Coordinates of C-alpha atoms in Angstrom, one line a residue:
X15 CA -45.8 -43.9 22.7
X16 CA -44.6 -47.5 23.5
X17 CA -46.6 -50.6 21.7
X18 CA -48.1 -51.2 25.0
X19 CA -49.8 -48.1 25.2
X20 CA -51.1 -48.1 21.4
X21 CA -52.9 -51.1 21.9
X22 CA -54.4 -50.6 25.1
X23 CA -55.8 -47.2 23.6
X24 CA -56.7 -49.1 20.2
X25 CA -58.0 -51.8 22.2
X26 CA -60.3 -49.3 24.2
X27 CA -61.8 -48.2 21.0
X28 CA -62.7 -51.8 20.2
X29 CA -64.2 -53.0 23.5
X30 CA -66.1 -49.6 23.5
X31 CA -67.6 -50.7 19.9
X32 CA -68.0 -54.4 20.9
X33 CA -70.5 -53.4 23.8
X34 CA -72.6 -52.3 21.5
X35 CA -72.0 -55.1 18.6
X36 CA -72.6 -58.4 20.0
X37 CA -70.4 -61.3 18.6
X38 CA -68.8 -59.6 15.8
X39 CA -65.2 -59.0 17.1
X40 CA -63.6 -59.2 13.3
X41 CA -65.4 -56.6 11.8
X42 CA -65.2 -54.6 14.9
X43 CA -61.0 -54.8 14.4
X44 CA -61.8 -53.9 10.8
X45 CA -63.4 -51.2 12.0
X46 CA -60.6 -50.0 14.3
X47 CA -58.1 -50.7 11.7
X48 CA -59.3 -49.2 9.2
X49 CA -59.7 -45.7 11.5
X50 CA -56.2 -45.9 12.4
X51 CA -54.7 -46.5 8.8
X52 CA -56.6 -43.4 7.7
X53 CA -59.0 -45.1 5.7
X54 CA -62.7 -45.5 5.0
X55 CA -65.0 -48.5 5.6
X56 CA -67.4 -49.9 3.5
X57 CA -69.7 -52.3 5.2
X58 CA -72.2 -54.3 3.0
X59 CA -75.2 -56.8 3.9
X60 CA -78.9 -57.3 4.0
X61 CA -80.8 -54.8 6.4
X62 CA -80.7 -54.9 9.9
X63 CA -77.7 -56.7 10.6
X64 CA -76.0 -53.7 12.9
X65 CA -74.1 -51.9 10.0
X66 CA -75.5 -48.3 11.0
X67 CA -75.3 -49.7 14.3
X68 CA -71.5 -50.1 14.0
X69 CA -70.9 -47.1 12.3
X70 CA -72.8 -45.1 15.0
X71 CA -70.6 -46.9 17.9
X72 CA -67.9 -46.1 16.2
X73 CA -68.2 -42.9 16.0
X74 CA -69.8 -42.6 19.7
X75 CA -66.3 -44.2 20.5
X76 CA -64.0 -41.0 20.2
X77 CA -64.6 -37.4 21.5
X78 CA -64.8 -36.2 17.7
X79 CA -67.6 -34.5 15.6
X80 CA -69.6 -37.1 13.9
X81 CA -72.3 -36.6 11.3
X82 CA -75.0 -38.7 9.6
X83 CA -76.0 -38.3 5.9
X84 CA -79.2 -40.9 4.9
X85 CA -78.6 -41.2 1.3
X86 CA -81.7 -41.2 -1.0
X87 CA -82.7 -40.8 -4.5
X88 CA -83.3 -37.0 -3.9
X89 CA -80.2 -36.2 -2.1
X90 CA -78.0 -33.4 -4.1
X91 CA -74.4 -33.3 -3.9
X92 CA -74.5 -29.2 -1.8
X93 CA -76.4 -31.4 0.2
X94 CA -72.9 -33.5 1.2
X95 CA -70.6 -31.0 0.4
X96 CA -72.0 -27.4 1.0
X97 CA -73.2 -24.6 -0.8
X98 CA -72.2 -20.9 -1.4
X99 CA -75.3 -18.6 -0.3
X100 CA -75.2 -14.8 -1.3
X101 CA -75.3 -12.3 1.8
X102 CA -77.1 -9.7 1.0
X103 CA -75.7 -7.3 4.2
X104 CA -72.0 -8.2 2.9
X105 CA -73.2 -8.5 -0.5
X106 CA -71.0 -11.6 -1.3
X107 CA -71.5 -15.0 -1.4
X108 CA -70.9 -17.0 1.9
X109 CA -69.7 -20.7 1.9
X110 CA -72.1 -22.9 4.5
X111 CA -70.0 -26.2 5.1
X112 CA -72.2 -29.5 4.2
X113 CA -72.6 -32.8 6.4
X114 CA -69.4 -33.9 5.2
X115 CA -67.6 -31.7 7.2
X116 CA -66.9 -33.7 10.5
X117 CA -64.1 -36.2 11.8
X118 CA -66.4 -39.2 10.9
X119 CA -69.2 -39.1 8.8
X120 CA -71.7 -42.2 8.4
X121 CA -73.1 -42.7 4.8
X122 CA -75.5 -44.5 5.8
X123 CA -77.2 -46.7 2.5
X124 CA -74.3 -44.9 0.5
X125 CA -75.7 -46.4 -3.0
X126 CA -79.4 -45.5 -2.8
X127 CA -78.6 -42.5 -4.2
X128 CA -77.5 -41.4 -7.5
X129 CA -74.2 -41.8 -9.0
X130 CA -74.2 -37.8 -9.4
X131 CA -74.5 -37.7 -5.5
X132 CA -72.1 -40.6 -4.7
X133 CA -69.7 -38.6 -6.5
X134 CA -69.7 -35.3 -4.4
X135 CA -67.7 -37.8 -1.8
X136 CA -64.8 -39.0 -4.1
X137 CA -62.5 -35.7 -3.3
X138 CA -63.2 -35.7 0.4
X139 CA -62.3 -39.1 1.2
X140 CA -59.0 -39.0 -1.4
X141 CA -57.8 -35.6 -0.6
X142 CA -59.3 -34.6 2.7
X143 CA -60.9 -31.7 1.3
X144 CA -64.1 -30.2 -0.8
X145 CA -64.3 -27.4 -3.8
X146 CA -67.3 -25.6 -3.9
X147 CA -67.4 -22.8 -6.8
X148 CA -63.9 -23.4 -7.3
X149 CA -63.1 -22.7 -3.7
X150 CA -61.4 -25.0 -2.0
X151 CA -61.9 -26.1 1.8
X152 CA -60.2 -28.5 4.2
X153 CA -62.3 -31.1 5.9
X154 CA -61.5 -31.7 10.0
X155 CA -58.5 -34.1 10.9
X156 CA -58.4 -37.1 11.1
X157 CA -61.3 -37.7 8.7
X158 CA -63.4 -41.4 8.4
X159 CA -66.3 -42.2 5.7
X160 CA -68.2 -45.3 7.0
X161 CA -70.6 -46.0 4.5
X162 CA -73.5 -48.9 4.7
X163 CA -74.8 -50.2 1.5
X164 CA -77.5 -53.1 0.9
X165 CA -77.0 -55.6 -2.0
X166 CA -76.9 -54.8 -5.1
X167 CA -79.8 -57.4 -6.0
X168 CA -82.5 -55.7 -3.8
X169 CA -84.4 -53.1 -5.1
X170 CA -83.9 -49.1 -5.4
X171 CA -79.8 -49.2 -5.8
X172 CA -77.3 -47.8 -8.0
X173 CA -74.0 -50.2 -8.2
X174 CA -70.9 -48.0 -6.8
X175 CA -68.7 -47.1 -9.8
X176 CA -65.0 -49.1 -9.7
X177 CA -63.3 -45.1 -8.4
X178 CA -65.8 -44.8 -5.7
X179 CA -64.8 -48.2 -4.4
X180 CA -61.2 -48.0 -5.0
X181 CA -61.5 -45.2 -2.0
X182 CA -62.5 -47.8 0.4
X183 CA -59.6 -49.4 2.4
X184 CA -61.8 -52.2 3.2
X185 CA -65.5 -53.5 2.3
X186 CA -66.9 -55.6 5.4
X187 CA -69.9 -57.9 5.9
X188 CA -71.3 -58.3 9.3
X189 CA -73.3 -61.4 8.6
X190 CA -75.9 -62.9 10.7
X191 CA -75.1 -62.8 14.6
X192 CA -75.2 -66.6 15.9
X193 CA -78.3 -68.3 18.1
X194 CA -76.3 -67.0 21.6
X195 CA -75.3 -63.7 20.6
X196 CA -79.1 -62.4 19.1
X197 CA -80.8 -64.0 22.3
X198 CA -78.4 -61.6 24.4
X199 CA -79.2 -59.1 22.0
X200 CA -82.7 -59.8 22.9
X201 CA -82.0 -59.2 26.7
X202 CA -80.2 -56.3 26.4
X203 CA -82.2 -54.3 24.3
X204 CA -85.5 -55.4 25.6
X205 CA -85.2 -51.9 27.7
X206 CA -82.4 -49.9 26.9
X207 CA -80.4 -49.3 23.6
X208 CA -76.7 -50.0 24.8
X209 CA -75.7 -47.2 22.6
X210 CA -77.3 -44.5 24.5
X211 CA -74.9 -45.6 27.2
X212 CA -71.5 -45.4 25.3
X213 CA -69.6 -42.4 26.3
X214 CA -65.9 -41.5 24.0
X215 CA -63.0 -43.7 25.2
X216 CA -60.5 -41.2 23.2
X217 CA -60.2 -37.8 21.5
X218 CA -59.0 -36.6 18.8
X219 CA -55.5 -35.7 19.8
X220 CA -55.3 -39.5 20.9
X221 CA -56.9 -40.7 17.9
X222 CA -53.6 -38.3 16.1
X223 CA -51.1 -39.8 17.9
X224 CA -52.4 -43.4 17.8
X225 CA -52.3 -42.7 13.8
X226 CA -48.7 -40.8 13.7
X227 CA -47.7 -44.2 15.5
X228 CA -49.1 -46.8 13.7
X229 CA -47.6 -44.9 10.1
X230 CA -44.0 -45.5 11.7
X231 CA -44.2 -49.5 12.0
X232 CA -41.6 -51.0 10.5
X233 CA -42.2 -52.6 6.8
X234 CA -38.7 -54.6 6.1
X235 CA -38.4 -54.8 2.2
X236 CA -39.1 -58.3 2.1
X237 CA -42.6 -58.0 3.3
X238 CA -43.2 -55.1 0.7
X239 CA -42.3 -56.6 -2.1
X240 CA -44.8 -59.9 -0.4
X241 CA -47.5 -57.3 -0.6
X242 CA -46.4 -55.6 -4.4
X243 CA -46.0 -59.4 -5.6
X244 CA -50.1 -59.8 -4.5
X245 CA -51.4 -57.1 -6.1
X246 CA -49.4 -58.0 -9.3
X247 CA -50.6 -61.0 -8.9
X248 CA -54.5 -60.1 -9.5
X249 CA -53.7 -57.8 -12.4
X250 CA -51.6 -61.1 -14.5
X251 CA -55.1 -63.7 -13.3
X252 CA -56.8 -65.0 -16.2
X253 CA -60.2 -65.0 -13.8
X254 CA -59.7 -61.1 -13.4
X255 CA -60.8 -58.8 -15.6
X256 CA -59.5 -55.7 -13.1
X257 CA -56.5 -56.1 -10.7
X258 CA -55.5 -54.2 -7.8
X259 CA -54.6 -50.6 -8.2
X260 CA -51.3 -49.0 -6.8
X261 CA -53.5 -47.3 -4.3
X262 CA -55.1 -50.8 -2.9
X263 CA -51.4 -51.5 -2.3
X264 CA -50.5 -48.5 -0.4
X265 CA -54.2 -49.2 1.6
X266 CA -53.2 -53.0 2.3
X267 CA -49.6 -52.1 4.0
X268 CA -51.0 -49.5 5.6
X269 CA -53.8 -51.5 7.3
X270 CA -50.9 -54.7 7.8
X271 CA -49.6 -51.9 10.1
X272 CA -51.9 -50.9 12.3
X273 CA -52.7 -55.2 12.7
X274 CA -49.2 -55.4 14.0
X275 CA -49.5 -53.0 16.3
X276 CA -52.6 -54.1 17.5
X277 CA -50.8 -57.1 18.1
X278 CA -48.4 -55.7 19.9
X279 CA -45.4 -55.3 17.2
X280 CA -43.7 -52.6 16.2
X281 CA -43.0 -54.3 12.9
X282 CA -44.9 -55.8 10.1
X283 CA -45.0 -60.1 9.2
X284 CA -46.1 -61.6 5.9
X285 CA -49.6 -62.7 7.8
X286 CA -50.5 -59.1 8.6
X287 CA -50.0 -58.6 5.1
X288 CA -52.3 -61.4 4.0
X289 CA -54.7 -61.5 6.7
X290 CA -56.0 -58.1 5.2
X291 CA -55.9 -59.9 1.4
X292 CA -59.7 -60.2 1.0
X293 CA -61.2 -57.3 3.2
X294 CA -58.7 -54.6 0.9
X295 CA -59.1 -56.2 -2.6
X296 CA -62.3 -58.0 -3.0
X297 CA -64.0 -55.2 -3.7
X298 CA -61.8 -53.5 -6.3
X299 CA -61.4 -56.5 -8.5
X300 CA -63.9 -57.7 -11.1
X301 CA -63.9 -60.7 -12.2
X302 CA -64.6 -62.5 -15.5
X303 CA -68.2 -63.8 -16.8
X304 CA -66.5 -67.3 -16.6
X305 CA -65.3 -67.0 -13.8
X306 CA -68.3 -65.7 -12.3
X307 CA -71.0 -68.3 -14.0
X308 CA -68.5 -70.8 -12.8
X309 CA -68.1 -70.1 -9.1
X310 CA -71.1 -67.2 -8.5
X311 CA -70.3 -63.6 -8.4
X312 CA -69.9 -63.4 -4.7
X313 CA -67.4 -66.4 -4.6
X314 CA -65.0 -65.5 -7.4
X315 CA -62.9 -63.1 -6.2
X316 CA -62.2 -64.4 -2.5
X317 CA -61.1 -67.8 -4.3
X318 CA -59.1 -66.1 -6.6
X319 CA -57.3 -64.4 -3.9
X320 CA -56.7 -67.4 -1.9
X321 CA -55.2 -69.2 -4.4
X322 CA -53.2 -65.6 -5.0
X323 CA -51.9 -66.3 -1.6
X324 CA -51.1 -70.1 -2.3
X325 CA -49.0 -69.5 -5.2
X326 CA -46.7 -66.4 -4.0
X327 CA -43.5 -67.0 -1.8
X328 CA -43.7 -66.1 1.8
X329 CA -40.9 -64.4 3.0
X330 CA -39.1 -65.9 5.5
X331 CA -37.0 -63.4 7.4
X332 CA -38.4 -60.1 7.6
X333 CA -35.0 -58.6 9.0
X334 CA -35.1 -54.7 10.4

């Protein structure tokens, strides 16, 4: 596969997704990225932005099994990730495979349910797999979460723990759609939902060899030791209370990789790198009460970051 051909295929997904989601072409590339650096996407805002809309394009977009799980209060973890049920003709238990158990799965309103429940996903989406009575069982490949979850502030949520969050490659807002893109929404959806007409643009073969591609960009030291130097950088800041982990690092060259390619590179650049700085770490780090009184909870971390940015060294060659 040549550079050209990855991001006409990656681009395919995103057009596909865009006819659906009007005026929101950044988180639909986060969404594309994020499927082709093997991640999972947490997308956060008020209701009825298009979150579940965007998950559900997404995963209309490739020729792959798709589930949904609404999560409530009274949703129990064998509800996600299977139960064992006794057979009484084989007389032995037999293992019937939950709604995680598909190429993308949409968590849609991931922390209305219980921290007990939000928990039955933190295996699958680390280790591509489930244990169920101490059996365990591999999950279909290649394997998305896209979870939706409403702010913390509104009423019947649980906060997702700091784990459950460090899983997430990126955490998204979708925003409100501008004055020209929700009357067009208007017109469009006045008789039809355009996602009843969106028919898979790849498979899951493609979807394989787009991913098998995008893990063999070229990182030149330089620009790893950019990204190592960021995420150092938010465990040493006096306005964070919790850095970066090792595993946010791994996520943010990862995702730097596919952006090149979807560019059109073979090989990664310092922006790629930092472009993906607040989408990849905002929602791991915590800041401090000071911090937070000082410049609001929602601020504090994306100025941190850019000041982050601002005070390490760019590379300036990034020889292969």
């Amino acid at each position: 596969m040549s550079a050209e051909v990855f991001q006409e295929s990656a681009g395919g997904i995103a057009r596909a997704v865009s006819s659906v989601i009007d005026g929101k072409p950044a988180a639909v590339d986060s969404a594309v990225i994020t499927l082709l650096a093997e991640g999972h996407l947490l997308i956060e805002d008020v209701p009825g932005v298009g979150k579940t809309q965007l998950a559900r394009a997404l995963g209309a977009s490739i020729a792959a099994s798709v589930r949904r799980i609404q999560f409530t209060p009274d949703l129990l973890p064998s509800d996600v990730t299977g139960v064992s049920v006794f057979d009484p003709a084989r007389r032995e238990f037999e293992f019937k495979p939950g709604a995680v158990f598909a190429n993308v799965v949409i968590a849609d309103e991931i922390n209305r349910s219980s921290p007990k429940t939000q928990s039955a996903l933190l295996e699958a989406m680390e280790e591509v797999q489930v244990t169920v009575d101490g059996r365990t069982h591999p999950l279909p490949s290649p394997f998305l979460v896209v979870a939706t979850q409403n702010p913390l502030e509104m009423e019947g949520t649980y906060a997702l723990p700091e784990a459950q969050r460090d899983r997430f490659m990126m955490r998204i807002s979708m925003g409100y759609p501008d004055a020209e893109a929700e009357e067009l929404m208007l017109r469009q959806r006045d008789t039809a939902n355009p996602l009843d007409a969106l028919r898979p643009v790849v498979d899951v073969d493609r979807v394989a060899a787009l991913i098998a591609w995008a893990r063999a960009v070229h990182v030149a030291p330089v620009v790893a030791q950019y990204a190592v130097a960021l995420a150092q950088a938010t465990r040493r800041h006096p306005d964070l209370r919790l850095g970066a982990s090792p595993r946010a690092t791994i996520q943010l060259v990862r995702a730097a990789k596919v952006r090149a390619a979807l560019d059109g590179r073979d090989y990664v650049i310092p922006d790629d790198v930092s472009a993906l700085l607040v989408p990849v770490f905002a929602h791991r780090l915590i800041p401090t009460r000071a911090a937070s009184a000082h410049r609001g909870e929602h601020e504090a971390v994306p100025t941190v970051l850019a000041r982050i940015v601002q005070s390490i060294r760019v590379p300036l060659a990034t020889a292969r």
